[in-house]
Amino acid sequence: VIADVGITTVLVYSSGGPDSVFNFLYLVVIGASAFLLYRTGAVVIATLSALLYGTMVQLLVYGVLPPPPLAPAAEWSTPRVRFNLAITVAGFYGVAFMVSYLSEKLRFARVELELRQKALSRIQTLYANVIASMSSGLLTADSLERVTFLNQAGGDILGITPARATGKLLSEIGLNLPADWN
């Protein structure tokens, strides 16, 4: 991520400095760091981006760095540069905090989903054990009259293996429903 910030700075400098159309790439790098490194990492990357961008702009304004080859022939006035820096740095931190907030919400949602999936799995196992150990036959079917479940007792009653019954029509396993069943 740090290398991405460096590459972005070089690209921004070479394509016009403060007037570059690639300034948005800082936001992309900061957003990616928020997903990878969460809030602390995003703030660190936003700070690094602000320092590199601000240093580059100041060095250009004061003539320490030569004007970039693709820079428009415009003078950068001090108020304009300050405004540009303030808005850009505010954008860096705004993106860092917003995306890291979303990233943390996503992480918590994943953890909660995993917990709920484990609980559902335990409940499914419990119900499967209860249904499998029933002495009464149990068969479930969908609205198309296809068998979705048959327990062992039901298979013994019908004289069919439960695994073979799944997916078959009720009529195929010997159960014919009355015409007015619907």
PDB file of C-alpha atoms in Angstrom, residues 42-148:
ATOM      1  CA  ALA A  42      -6.406   3.951   6.585  1.00  0.00           C
ATOM      2  CA  VAL A  43      -5.520   6.950   8.755  1.00  0.00           C
ATOM      3  CA  VAL A  44      -1.796   6.155   8.453  1.00  0.00           C
ATOM      4  CA  ILE A  45      -2.068   5.868   4.653  1.00  0.00           C
ATOM      5  CA  ALA A  46      -4.171   9.061   4.477  1.00  0.00           C
ATOM      6  CA  THR A  47      -1.502  10.855   6.525  1.00  0.00           C
ATOM      7  CA  LEU A  48       1.287   9.505   4.315  1.00  0.00           C
ATOM      8  CA  SER A  49      -0.665  10.533   1.207  1.00  0.00           C
ATOM      9  CA  ALA A  50      -1.265  14.011   2.605  1.00  0.00           C
ATOM     10  CA  LEU A  51       2.425  14.404   3.456  1.00  0.00           C
ATOM     11  CA  LEU A  52       3.652  13.230   0.056  1.00  0.00           C
ATOM     12  CA  TYR A  53       1.067  15.210  -1.886  1.00  0.00           C
ATOM     13  CA  GLY A  54       1.555  18.347   0.220  1.00  0.00           C
ATOM     14  CA  THR A  55       5.349  18.132   0.000  1.00  0.00           C
ATOM     15  CA  MET A  56       5.203  17.646  -3.758  1.00  0.00           C
ATOM     16  CA  VAL A  57       2.860  20.609  -4.215  1.00  0.00           C
ATOM     17  CA  GLN A  58       4.934  22.875  -1.971  1.00  0.00           C
ATOM     18  CA  LEU A  59       8.166  21.909  -3.724  1.00  0.00           C
ATOM     19  CA  LEU A  60       6.535  22.690  -7.069  1.00  0.00           C
ATOM     20  CA  VAL A  61       5.163  26.034  -5.899  1.00  0.00           C
ATOM     21  CA  TYR A  62       8.495  27.172  -4.466  1.00  0.00           C
ATOM     22  CA  GLY A  63      10.414  26.033  -7.552  1.00  0.00           C
ATOM     23  CA  VAL A  64      12.470  23.316  -5.856  1.00  0.00           C
ATOM     24  CA  LEU A  65      11.058  20.700  -8.236  1.00  0.00           C
ATOM     25  CA  PRO A  66      10.960  21.484 -11.963  1.00  0.00           C
ATOM     26  CA  PRO A  67       7.465  21.915 -13.388  1.00  0.00           C
ATOM     27  CA  PRO A  68       6.066  18.605 -14.555  1.00  0.00           C
ATOM     28  CA  PRO A  69       6.146  18.020 -18.312  1.00  0.00           C
ATOM     29  CA  LEU A  70       2.357  17.778 -18.594  1.00  0.00           C
ATOM     30  CA  ALA A  71       1.531  20.690 -16.296  1.00  0.00           C
ATOM     31  CA  PRO A  72      -0.548  23.464 -17.810  1.00  0.00           C
ATOM     32  CA  ALA A  73       1.203  26.765 -18.127  1.00  0.00           C
ATOM     33  CA  ALA A  74      -0.533  28.270 -15.104  1.00  0.00           C
ATOM     34  CA  GLU A  75       0.825  30.016 -12.062  1.00  0.00           C
ATOM     35  CA  TRP A  76      -0.011  28.433  -8.775  1.00  0.00           C
ATOM     36  CA  SER A  77      -0.892  31.213  -6.395  1.00  0.00           C
ATOM     37  CA  THR A  78      -0.499  30.725  -2.663  1.00  0.00           C
ATOM     38  CA  PRO A  79      -4.238  30.990  -1.809  1.00  0.00           C
ATOM     39  CA  ARG A  80      -5.122  28.587  -4.602  1.00  0.00           C
ATOM     40  CA  VAL A  81      -2.484  26.088  -3.458  1.00  0.00           C
ATOM     41  CA  ARG A  82      -3.625  26.315   0.172  1.00  0.00           C
ATOM     42  CA  PHE A  83      -7.242  25.787  -0.840  1.00  0.00           C
ATOM     43  CA  ASN A  84      -6.252  22.853  -3.074  1.00  0.00           C
ATOM     44  CA  LEU A  85      -4.238  21.259  -0.260  1.00  0.00           C
ATOM     45  CA  ALA A  86      -6.959  21.782   2.349  1.00  0.00           C
ATOM     46  CA  ILE A  87      -9.684  20.247   0.181  1.00  0.00           C
ATOM     47  CA  THR A  88      -7.479  17.362  -0.918  1.00  0.00           C
ATOM     48  CA  VAL A  89      -6.302  16.487   2.591  1.00  0.00           C
ATOM     49  CA  ALA A  90      -9.871  16.723   3.914  1.00  0.00           C
ATOM     50  CA  GLY A  91     -10.911  14.341   1.152  1.00  0.00           C
ATOM     51  CA  PHE A  92      -8.121  11.927   2.087  1.00  0.00           C
ATOM     52  CA  TYR A  93      -9.249  11.749   5.705  1.00  0.00           C
ATOM     53  CA  GLY A  94     -12.926  11.726   4.779  1.00  0.00           C
ATOM     54  CA  VAL A  95     -12.450   8.693   2.562  1.00  0.00           C
ATOM     55  CA  ALA A  96     -10.250   7.018   5.196  1.00  0.00           C
ATOM     56  CA  PHE A  97     -12.901   7.346   7.896  1.00  0.00           C
ATOM     57  CA  MET A  98     -15.925   6.541   5.734  1.00  0.00           C
ATOM     58  CA  VAL A  99     -14.457   3.472   4.054  1.00  0.00           C
ATOM     59  CA  SER A 100     -12.914   2.176   7.286  1.00  0.00           C
ATOM     60  CA  TYR A 101     -16.311   2.546   8.972  1.00  0.00           C
ATOM     61  CA  LEU A 102     -17.897   0.474   6.202  1.00  0.00           C
ATOM     62  CA  SER A 103     -15.046  -2.017   6.362  1.00  0.00           C
ATOM     63  CA  GLU A 104     -15.520  -2.514  10.095  1.00  0.00           C
ATOM     64  CA  LYS A 105     -19.270  -2.935   9.655  1.00  0.00           C
ATOM     65  CA  LEU A 106     -18.587  -5.561   6.992  1.00  0.00           C
ATOM     66  CA  ARG A 107     -16.152  -7.378   9.290  1.00  0.00           C
ATOM     67  CA  PHE A 108     -18.688  -7.436  12.141  1.00  0.00           C
ATOM     68  CA  ALA A 109     -21.395  -8.635   9.755  1.00  0.00           C
ATOM     69  CA  ARG A 110     -19.144 -11.498   8.624  1.00  0.00           C
ATOM     70  CA  VAL A 111     -18.491 -12.529  12.227  1.00  0.00           C
ATOM     71  CA  GLU A 112     -22.202 -12.423  13.050  1.00  0.00           C
ATOM     72  CA  LEU A 113     -23.020 -14.392   9.896  1.00  0.00           C
ATOM     73  CA  GLU A 114     -20.509 -17.086  10.848  1.00  0.00           C
ATOM     74  CA  LEU A 115     -22.026 -17.338  14.331  1.00  0.00           C
ATOM     75  CA  ARG A 116     -25.533 -17.635  12.899  1.00  0.00           C
ATOM     76  CA  GLN A 117     -24.398 -20.247  10.385  1.00  0.00           C
ATOM     77  CA  LYS A 118     -22.883 -22.318  13.197  1.00  0.00           C
ATOM     78  CA  ALA A 119     -26.080 -22.018  15.228  1.00  0.00           C
ATOM     79  CA  LEU A 120     -28.170 -23.011  12.198  1.00  0.00           C
ATOM     80  CA  SER A 121     -25.919 -25.996  11.580  1.00  0.00           C
ATOM     81  CA  ARG A 122     -26.338 -27.142  15.200  1.00  0.00           C
ATOM     82  CA  ILE A 123     -30.127 -26.790  14.943  1.00  0.00           C
ATOM     83  CA  GLN A 124     -30.208 -28.661  11.628  1.00  0.00           C
ATOM     84  CA  THR A 125     -28.136 -31.471  13.121  1.00  0.00           C
ATOM     85  CA  LEU A 126     -30.430 -31.663  16.139  1.00  0.00           C
ATOM     86  CA  TYR A 127     -33.583 -31.780  14.014  1.00  0.00           C
ATOM     87  CA  ALA A 128     -32.039 -34.323  11.658  1.00  0.00           C
ATOM     88  CA  ASN A 129     -31.189 -36.558  14.613  1.00  0.00           C
ATOM     89  CA  VAL A 130     -34.692 -36.195  16.076  1.00  0.00           C
ATOM     90  CA  ILE A 131     -36.396 -36.939  12.758  1.00  0.00           C
ATOM     91  CA  ALA A 132     -34.051 -39.838  11.953  1.00  0.00           C
ATOM     92  CA  SER A 133     -34.712 -41.466  15.318  1.00  0.00           C
ATOM     93  CA  MET A 134     -38.519 -41.214  15.034  1.00  0.00           C
ATOM     94  CA  SER A 135     -40.335 -44.510  14.887  1.00  0.00           C
ATOM     95  CA  SER A 136     -43.022 -42.936  12.693  1.00  0.00           C
ATOM     96  CA  GLY A 137     -42.488 -42.449   9.011  1.00  0.00           C
ATOM     97  CA  LEU A 138     -41.975 -38.896   7.787  1.00  0.00           C
ATOM     98  CA  LEU A 139     -41.970 -37.755   4.184  1.00  0.00           C
ATOM     99  CA  THR A 140     -41.869 -34.183   2.911  1.00  0.00           C
ATOM    100  CA  ALA A 141     -42.573 -33.071  -0.640  1.00  0.00           C
ATOM    101  CA  ASP A 142     -42.493 -29.801  -2.542  1.00  0.00           C
ATOM    102  CA  SER A 143     -45.377 -28.204  -4.445  1.00  0.00           C
ATOM    103  CA  LEU A 144     -44.465 -30.225  -7.565  1.00  0.00           C
ATOM    104  CA  GLU A 145     -45.014 -33.453  -5.587  1.00  0.00           C
ATOM    105  CA  ARG A 146     -41.305 -34.294  -5.524  1.00  0.00           C
ATOM    106  CA  VAL A 147     -39.913 -35.945  -2.397  1.00  0.00           C
ATOM    107  CA  THR A 148     -37.606 -33.604  -0.499  1.00  0.00           C
TER     108      THR A 148
END
